[in-house]
């Protein structure tokens, strides 16, 4: 992630500007791979403005097709139909939808229960946690600045989930440990440009990441991925490899006993020891094919993989620093 984008996200967290609303097309593109998971399940979207959220739209309009039992969405201090009301309402609410009642297969307002909350609707509040306990699957776009805390809560309450996050969250110590333990993994529609609707009052300096369509402002957050613990077809697909190892194309690091691989497609099929690969490897990661060992990274997010007696975390090849690398080892040889 480039420095300016990092600054934008840090600023968003500090100012509580975490309203990055996922587009329906992105939701549909990912959710179509998980339809079998939702039959007779309670779905909870706990970081949404439910009457305008595209997550609420997707699940309410596909309620019968998915065979849902119940849909619950919480609203953080906002009862306005305006998506970006800056949370000025004194009451938070949650919406409960139990499916079509009049036969038109459309979620009409009279079919949606609206219940006031005593608190602010924050996902960490006691009321929201009680709703979380009712849920089978959580699907939402959580505040990126609170990603660690949000995922920790899902793990604590042993919930199935499918959530949006920045690719950089992979490098968080807590997230990577869950990836290593095969408690979470990536979804299917990862990377590429995803545009999130943001309020007009957001002051975003990264102009190349802003666009306006139909008088609405959109922001691209770089490489955005889906994190989940729901099985998907890609999870156990083997990465097809064709390169073979040689010491010229695959030099060893100066500061760690492993070879460097610059592209995921170049992982050698015949190498038995530890390899350092780009972070995008996790989009192709099959735990039956590879073992995930750690990350080579410098800074507070470093997961502890460093050469002995060295404070340097990122990989060095002939004195030249590479971007962070994920350390893996083949299980197939």
CSV table of C-alpha atoms in Angstrom, one decimal:
chain,number,residue,atom,x,y,z
A,1,UNK,CA,0.0,0.0,0.0
A,2,UNK,CA,1.4,3.3,-1.0
A,3,UNK,CA,2.3,5.9,1.7
A,4,UNK,CA,-0.5,8.3,0.7
A,5,UNK,CA,-3.1,5.6,1.1
A,6,UNK,CA,-1.7,4.6,4.4
A,7,UNK,CA,-2.0,8.2,5.6
A,8,UNK,CA,-5.6,8.3,4.3
A,9,UNK,CA,-6.6,5.2,6.3
A,10,UNK,CA,-4.8,6.4,9.5
A,11,UNK,CA,-6.6,9.7,9.2
A,12,UNK,CA,-9.9,8.0,8.6
A,13,UNK,CA,-9.4,6.0,11.8
A,14,UNK,CA,-8.4,9.0,13.8
A,15,UNK,CA,-11.4,11.1,12.6
A,16,UNK,CA,-13.8,8.1,12.7
A,17,UNK,CA,-14.3,8.5,8.9
A,18,UNK,CA,-14.9,4.9,8.3
A,19,UNK,CA,-17.8,5.2,5.9
A,20,UNK,CA,-16.6,3.3,2.9
A,21,UNK,CA,-19.7,1.7,1.4
A,22,UNK,CA,-19.4,-1.4,-0.7
A,23,UNK,CA,-21.0,-1.4,-4.2
A,24,UNK,CA,-23.6,-4.0,-5.0
A,25,UNK,CA,-21.7,-5.4,-8.0
A,26,UNK,CA,-18.7,-6.2,-5.8
A,27,UNK,CA,-21.0,-7.9,-3.2
A,28,UNK,CA,-22.8,-10.0,-5.9
A,29,UNK,CA,-19.5,-11.0,-7.5
A,30,UNK,CA,-18.3,-12.6,-4.3
A,31,UNK,CA,-21.5,-13.8,-2.7
A,32,UNK,CA,-22.5,-15.9,-5.7
A,33,UNK,CA,-19.8,-18.4,-4.6
A,34,UNK,CA,-21.3,-19.1,-1.2
A,35,UNK,CA,-25.0,-19.6,-1.9
A,36,UNK,CA,-25.1,-23.1,-0.3
A,37,UNK,CA,-23.9,-21.8,3.0
A,38,UNK,CA,-26.9,-19.6,3.7
A,39,UNK,CA,-29.9,-22.0,3.8
A,40,UNK,CA,-31.8,-21.8,7.1
A,41,UNK,CA,-29.2,-19.4,8.5
A,42,UNK,CA,-29.4,-16.1,10.4
A,43,UNK,CA,-27.3,-13.4,8.6
A,44,UNK,CA,-26.1,-10.4,10.6
A,45,UNK,CA,-24.7,-7.2,8.9
A,46,UNK,CA,-23.5,-5.3,12.0
A,47,UNK,CA,-21.6,-2.4,10.3
A,48,UNK,CA,-24.3,-1.1,8.0
A,49,UNK,CA,-27.0,1.5,7.5
A,50,UNK,CA,-29.6,-1.1,6.8
A,51,UNK,CA,-32.1,0.8,4.8
A,52,UNK,CA,-29.6,1.8,2.2
A,53,UNK,CA,-26.8,-0.7,2.7
A,54,UNK,CA,-26.0,-2.8,-0.3
A,55,UNK,CA,-25.4,-5.8,1.9
A,56,UNK,CA,-29.0,-5.4,3.3
A,57,UNK,CA,-30.2,-5.0,-0.3
A,58,UNK,CA,-28.5,-8.2,-1.5
A,59,UNK,CA,-29.7,-10.4,1.3
A,60,UNK,CA,-33.3,-9.0,1.5
A,61,UNK,CA,-33.9,-9.3,-2.2
A,62,UNK,CA,-32.3,-12.8,-2.3
A,63,UNK,CA,-33.9,-13.9,1.0
A,64,UNK,CA,-36.0,-16.7,-0.5
A,65,UNK,CA,-33.5,-17.7,-3.2
A,66,UNK,CA,-30.9,-18.2,-0.5
A,67,UNK,CA,-33.3,-19.9,1.9
A,68,UNK,CA,-32.4,-17.5,4.8
A,69,UNK,CA,-34.0,-17.9,8.2
A,70,UNK,CA,-33.5,-14.2,9.2
A,71,UNK,CA,-31.7,-11.1,8.3
A,72,UNK,CA,-30.5,-8.6,10.9
A,73,UNK,CA,-28.7,-5.3,10.3
A,74,UNK,CA,-27.7,-2.7,12.8
A,75,UNK,CA,-27.5,1.0,12.2
A,76,UNK,CA,-25.0,3.2,14.1
A,77,UNK,CA,-27.0,6.3,15.4
A,78,UNK,CA,-28.7,6.9,12.1
A,79,UNK,CA,-32.3,6.7,11.3
A,80,UNK,CA,-32.1,9.0,8.2
A,81,UNK,CA,-32.7,7.7,4.7
A,82,UNK,CA,-29.6,9.7,3.8
A,83,UNK,CA,-26.7,7.3,3.6
A,84,UNK,CA,-24.2,9.9,4.9
A,85,UNK,CA,-26.1,11.7,7.7
A,86,UNK,CA,-23.0,11.9,9.9
A,87,UNK,CA,-24.7,9.8,12.6
A,88,UNK,CA,-26.6,12.8,14.1
A,89,UNK,CA,-29.6,10.8,15.2
A,90,UNK,CA,-29.9,10.2,19.0
A,91,UNK,CA,-31.1,6.7,18.5
A,92,UNK,CA,-29.5,3.7,16.8
A,93,UNK,CA,-31.7,1.0,15.4
A,94,UNK,CA,-31.6,-2.5,14.0
A,95,UNK,CA,-33.7,-4.0,11.3
A,96,UNK,CA,-35.0,-7.5,11.2
A,97,UNK,CA,-36.4,-9.1,8.0
A,98,UNK,CA,-38.0,-12.6,8.1
A,99,UNK,CA,-38.9,-12.8,4.4
A,100,UNK,CA,-41.7,-12.0,2.0
A,101,UNK,CA,-45.2,-11.9,3.5
A,102,UNK,CA,-47.4,-10.6,0.6
A,103,UNK,CA,-46.1,-12.8,-2.2
A,104,UNK,CA,-44.4,-10.2,-4.3
A,105,UNK,CA,-40.9,-11.4,-3.2
A,106,UNK,CA,-39.8,-7.9,-2.5
A,107,UNK,CA,-38.8,-6.6,1.0
A,108,UNK,CA,-41.5,-4.0,1.5
A,109,UNK,CA,-41.2,-1.5,4.4
A,110,UNK,CA,-44.1,-3.0,6.3
A,111,UNK,CA,-42.4,-6.4,6.3
A,112,UNK,CA,-39.2,-5.0,7.9
A,113,UNK,CA,-39.2,-4.7,11.7
A,114,UNK,CA,-37.5,-1.6,13.1
A,115,UNK,CA,-36.4,-1.8,16.7
A,116,UNK,CA,-34.7,1.0,18.6
A,117,UNK,CA,-31.5,0.4,20.5
A,118,UNK,CA,-30.6,2.0,23.8
A,119,UNK,CA,-27.0,2.5,22.8
A,120,UNK,CA,-25.2,3.7,19.7
A,121,UNK,CA,-25.3,0.5,17.7
A,122,UNK,CA,-21.5,0.1,17.7
A,123,UNK,CA,-20.5,-3.6,16.9
A,124,UNK,CA,-18.7,-3.7,20.3
A,125,UNK,CA,-21.8,-2.6,22.3
A,126,UNK,CA,-23.6,-5.1,24.6
A,127,UNK,CA,-26.8,-4.9,22.4
A,128,UNK,CA,-24.9,-5.6,19.2
A,129,UNK,CA,-23.1,-8.5,20.8
A,130,UNK,CA,-26.5,-10.0,21.9
A,131,UNK,CA,-27.6,-9.8,18.2
A,132,UNK,CA,-24.2,-11.3,17.1
A,133,UNK,CA,-24.9,-14.3,19.4
A,134,UNK,CA,-28.1,-15.0,17.4
A,135,UNK,CA,-26.3,-15.0,14.1
A,136,UNK,CA,-24.9,-17.9,12.1
A,137,UNK,CA,-23.0,-15.9,9.5
A,138,UNK,CA,-21.8,-12.3,9.6
A,139,UNK,CA,-21.3,-10.5,6.2
A,140,UNK,CA,-20.3,-6.8,6.1
A,141,UNK,CA,-17.6,-4.2,5.4
A,142,UNK,CA,-16.3,-3.4,8.9
A,143,UNK,CA,-14.4,-0.2,9.7
A,144,UNK,CA,-11.0,-0.7,8.3
A,145,UNK,CA,-9.4,1.2,11.2
A,146,UNK,CA,-11.0,-1.3,13.7
A,147,UNK,CA,-10.3,-4.4,11.6
A,148,UNK,CA,-8.2,-6.2,14.3
A,149,UNK,CA,-10.8,-5.7,17.0
A,150,UNK,CA,-13.6,-6.6,14.7
A,151,UNK,CA,-12.1,-9.9,13.6
A,152,UNK,CA,-11.1,-10.8,17.2
A,153,UNK,CA,-14.7,-10.5,18.2
A,154,UNK,CA,-15.9,-12.8,15.4
A,155,UNK,CA,-13.3,-15.4,16.5
A,156,UNK,CA,-14.2,-15.0,20.1
A,157,UNK,CA,-17.8,-15.8,19.4
A,158,UNK,CA,-17.0,-18.5,16.9
A,159,UNK,CA,-18.9,-17.0,14.0
A,160,UNK,CA,-18.8,-17.8,10.4
A,161,UNK,CA,-18.1,-14.7,8.3
A,162,UNK,CA,-17.4,-13.1,5.0
A,163,UNK,CA,-16.0,-9.5,5.3
A,164,UNK,CA,-14.2,-6.9,3.3
A,165,UNK,CA,-10.7,-5.7,4.3
A,166,UNK,CA,-7.7,-4.0,2.9
A,167,UNK,CA,-5.0,-6.4,1.6
A,168,UNK,CA,-2.6,-4.8,4.0
A,169,UNK,CA,-4.5,-6.4,6.9
A,170,UNK,CA,-2.8,-9.7,6.0
A,171,UNK,CA,0.4,-8.3,7.5
A,172,UNK,CA,-1.2,-7.5,10.9
A,173,UNK,CA,0.2,-9.8,13.5
A,174,UNK,CA,-3.2,-11.0,14.7
A,175,UNK,CA,-4.5,-11.6,11.2
A,176,UNK,CA,-1.5,-13.5,9.9
A,177,UNK,CA,-1.5,-15.8,12.9
A,178,UNK,CA,-5.2,-16.7,12.1
A,179,UNK,CA,-4.1,-17.3,8.5
A,180,UNK,CA,-1.3,-19.6,9.6
A,181,UNK,CA,-3.7,-21.5,11.8
A,182,UNK,CA,-6.2,-21.9,9.0
A,183,UNK,CA,-8.9,-20.2,11.0
A,184,UNK,CA,-9.4,-17.6,8.3
A,185,UNK,CA,-8.5,-17.4,4.6
A,186,UNK,CA,-9.1,-15.2,1.6
A,187,UNK,CA,-12.3,-15.2,-0.5
A,188,UNK,CA,-12.4,-15.4,-4.3
A,189,UNK,CA,-12.8,-11.9,-5.8
A,190,UNK,CA,-9.6,-10.4,-4.4
A,191,UNK,CA,-7.4,-7.5,-5.5
A,192,UNK,CA,-8.1,-5.2,-8.4
A,193,UNK,CA,-9.8,-1.9,-8.2
A,194,UNK,CA,-12.9,-1.7,-6.0
A,195,UNK,CA,-14.6,1.7,-5.5
A,196,UNK,CA,-16.4,2.6,-2.3
A,197,UNK,CA,-18.9,5.3,-2.0
A,198,UNK,CA,-17.8,8.0,0.6
A,199,UNK,CA,-19.4,11.1,1.9
A,200,UNK,CA,-18.7,14.4,0.0
A,201,UNK,CA,-17.3,16.0,3.2
A,202,UNK,CA,-14.4,13.5,3.4
A,203,UNK,CA,-11.2,15.3,2.6
A,204,UNK,CA,-9.1,12.8,0.7
A,205,UNK,CA,-5.8,14.0,-0.6
A,206,UNK,CA,-5.2,11.0,-2.9
A,207,UNK,CA,-6.9,12.5,-5.9
A,208,UNK,CA,-6.0,9.6,-8.2
A,209,UNK,CA,-8.2,7.4,-6.0
A,210,UNK,CA,-11.3,9.6,-6.2
A,211,UNK,CA,-13.9,9.7,-8.9
A,212,UNK,CA,-17.4,11.2,-9.1
A,213,UNK,CA,-20.4,9.5,-10.8
A,214,UNK,CA,-24.0,10.7,-10.7
A,215,UNK,CA,-23.0,13.3,-8.1
A,216,UNK,CA,-21.6,10.7,-5.8
A,217,UNK,CA,-18.0,10.5,-4.6
A,218,UNK,CA,-16.2,7.2,-4.8
A,219,UNK,CA,-12.8,6.2,-3.3
A,220,UNK,CA,-10.5,3.3,-4.4
A,221,UNK,CA,-8.7,1.8,-1.4
A,222,UNK,CA,-6.1,-0.1,-3.4
A,223,UNK,CA,-6.0,-3.8,-3.2
A,224,UNK,CA,-9.1,-4.9,-1.3
A,225,UNK,CA,-9.8,-8.5,-0.4
A,226,UNK,CA,-12.5,-10.7,1.2
A,227,UNK,CA,-11.6,-12.5,4.4
A,228,UNK,CA,-13.7,-15.5,5.4
A,229,UNK,CA,-13.9,-18.9,7.2
A,230,UNK,CA,-16.5,-20.2,4.8
A,231,UNK,CA,-15.3,-22.9,2.5
A,232,UNK,CA,-15.1,-21.9,-1.2
A,233,UNK,CA,-14.1,-23.8,-4.3
A,234,UNK,CA,-10.8,-22.0,-4.7
A,235,UNK,CA,-9.7,-23.0,-1.2
A,236,UNK,CA,-8.5,-26.4,-2.2
A,237,UNK,CA,-7.4,-25.8,-5.8
A,238,UNK,CA,-3.7,-26.5,-6.4
A,239,UNK,CA,-1.5,-23.7,-7.7
A,240,UNK,CA,-0.2,-25.0,-11.1
A,241,UNK,CA,3.6,-24.7,-11.2
A,242,UNK,CA,6.0,-25.2,-14.0
A,243,UNK,CA,9.3,-23.6,-13.1
A,244,UNK,CA,12.3,-25.6,-11.7
A,245,UNK,CA,14.8,-24.4,-9.2
A,246,UNK,CA,18.2,-22.9,-10.0
A,247,UNK,CA,20.4,-20.8,-7.8
A,248,UNK,CA,20.7,-18.0,-10.4
A,249,UNK,CA,17.0,-17.2,-10.7
A,250,UNK,CA,16.2,-17.9,-7.0
A,251,UNK,CA,18.9,-16.3,-4.9
A,252,UNK,CA,18.9,-16.7,-1.1
A,253,UNK,CA,18.3,-13.8,1.2
A,254,UNK,CA,21.1,-12.1,3.0
A,255,UNK,CA,19.2,-12.1,6.2
A,256,UNK,CA,17.2,-15.3,6.2
A,257,UNK,CA,17.8,-18.9,5.1
A,258,UNK,CA,15.2,-19.0,2.2
A,259,UNK,CA,15.1,-18.3,-1.5
A,260,UNK,CA,13.5,-15.3,-3.1
A,261,UNK,CA,10.6,-15.7,-5.5
A,262,UNK,CA,9.5,-12.5,-7.1
A,263,UNK,CA,6.2,-13.8,-8.7
A,264,UNK,CA,3.7,-16.3,-7.5
A,265,UNK,CA,3.7,-18.0,-10.9
A,266,UNK,CA,7.5,-18.5,-10.6
A,267,UNK,CA,7.4,-20.7,-7.5
A,268,UNK,CA,9.6,-23.6,-8.3
A,269,UNK,CA,7.9,-27.0,-8.4
A,270,UNK,CA,10.9,-28.9,-7.2
A,271,UNK,CA,12.2,-26.9,-4.2
A,272,UNK,CA,11.9,-28.5,-0.8
A,273,UNK,CA,13.0,-25.8,1.5
A,274,UNK,CA,11.7,-22.4,2.6
A,275,UNK,CA,10.7,-19.8,0.0
A,276,UNK,CA,9.8,-16.1,0.2
A,277,UNK,CA,6.9,-15.2,-2.0
A,278,UNK,CA,4.8,-12.0,-2.6
A,279,UNK,CA,1.8,-11.3,-0.4
A,280,UNK,CA,-0.5,-12.0,-3.4
A,281,UNK,CA,0.4,-15.7,-2.8
A,282,UNK,CA,-2.4,-15.9,-0.3
A,283,UNK,CA,-5.0,-15.4,-3.1
A,284,UNK,CA,-3.8,-18.8,-4.4
A,285,UNK,CA,-3.0,-20.5,-1.1
A,286,UNK,CA,-4.1,-24.1,-0.7
A,287,UNK,CA,-3.2,-25.4,2.8
A,288,UNK,CA,-3.0,-28.9,1.4
A,289,UNK,CA,-0.3,-27.8,-1.1
A,290,UNK,CA,1.8,-25.4,1.1
A,291,UNK,CA,2.7,-24.7,4.7
A,292,UNK,CA,2.4,-21.0,5.8
A,293,UNK,CA,5.4,-20.2,8.0
A,294,UNK,CA,5.6,-16.4,8.5
A,295,UNK,CA,6.2,-12.9,7.1
A,296,UNK,CA,9.4,-11.0,6.5
A,297,UNK,CA,8.5,-7.5,7.3
A,298,UNK,CA,9.9,-4.5,9.2
A,299,UNK,CA,7.9,-2.5,11.8
A,300,UNK,CA,5.3,-3.1,14.4
A,301,UNK,CA,3.3,-5.4,12.1
A,302,UNK,CA,6.2,-7.8,11.8
A,303,UNK,CA,5.2,-11.3,12.8
A,304,UNK,CA,8.6,-12.2,14.2
A,305,UNK,CA,10.3,-13.8,11.2
A,306,UNK,CA,13.8,-12.2,11.2
A,307,UNK,CA,17.3,-13.4,10.8
A,308,UNK,CA,19.1,-14.0,14.1
A,309,UNK,CA,20.9,-11.0,15.5
A,310,UNK,CA,19.2,-8.7,12.9
A,311,UNK,CA,16.6,-6.0,13.5
A,312,UNK,CA,15.9,-6.0,9.8
A,313,UNK,CA,12.6,-7.7,8.9
A,314,UNK,CA,12.2,-7.2,5.2
A,315,UNK,CA,14.1,-9.5,2.9
A,316,UNK,CA,17.5,-8.4,1.5
A,317,UNK,CA,19.1,-9.9,-1.7
A,318,UNK,CA,22.6,-8.8,-2.3
A,319,UNK,CA,22.0,-5.8,-0.1
A,320,UNK,CA,18.9,-4.7,-2.0
A,321,UNK,CA,15.6,-4.6,0.0
A,322,UNK,CA,12.6,-6.4,-1.3
A,323,UNK,CA,9.0,-5.7,-0.4
A,324,UNK,CA,7.7,-7.9,2.4
A,325,UNK,CA,7.6,-11.6,1.6
A,326,UNK,CA,5.5,-14.5,2.9
A,327,UNK,CA,7.5,-17.6,3.9
A,328,UNK,CA,6.1,-20.9,2.7
A,329,UNK,CA,7.2,-24.5,2.2
A,330,UNK,CA,5.8,-27.1,-0.2
A,331,UNK,CA,3.9,-30.1,1.3
A,332,UNK,CA,4.0,-32.0,-2.0
A,333,UNK,CA,7.6,-33.0,-2.3
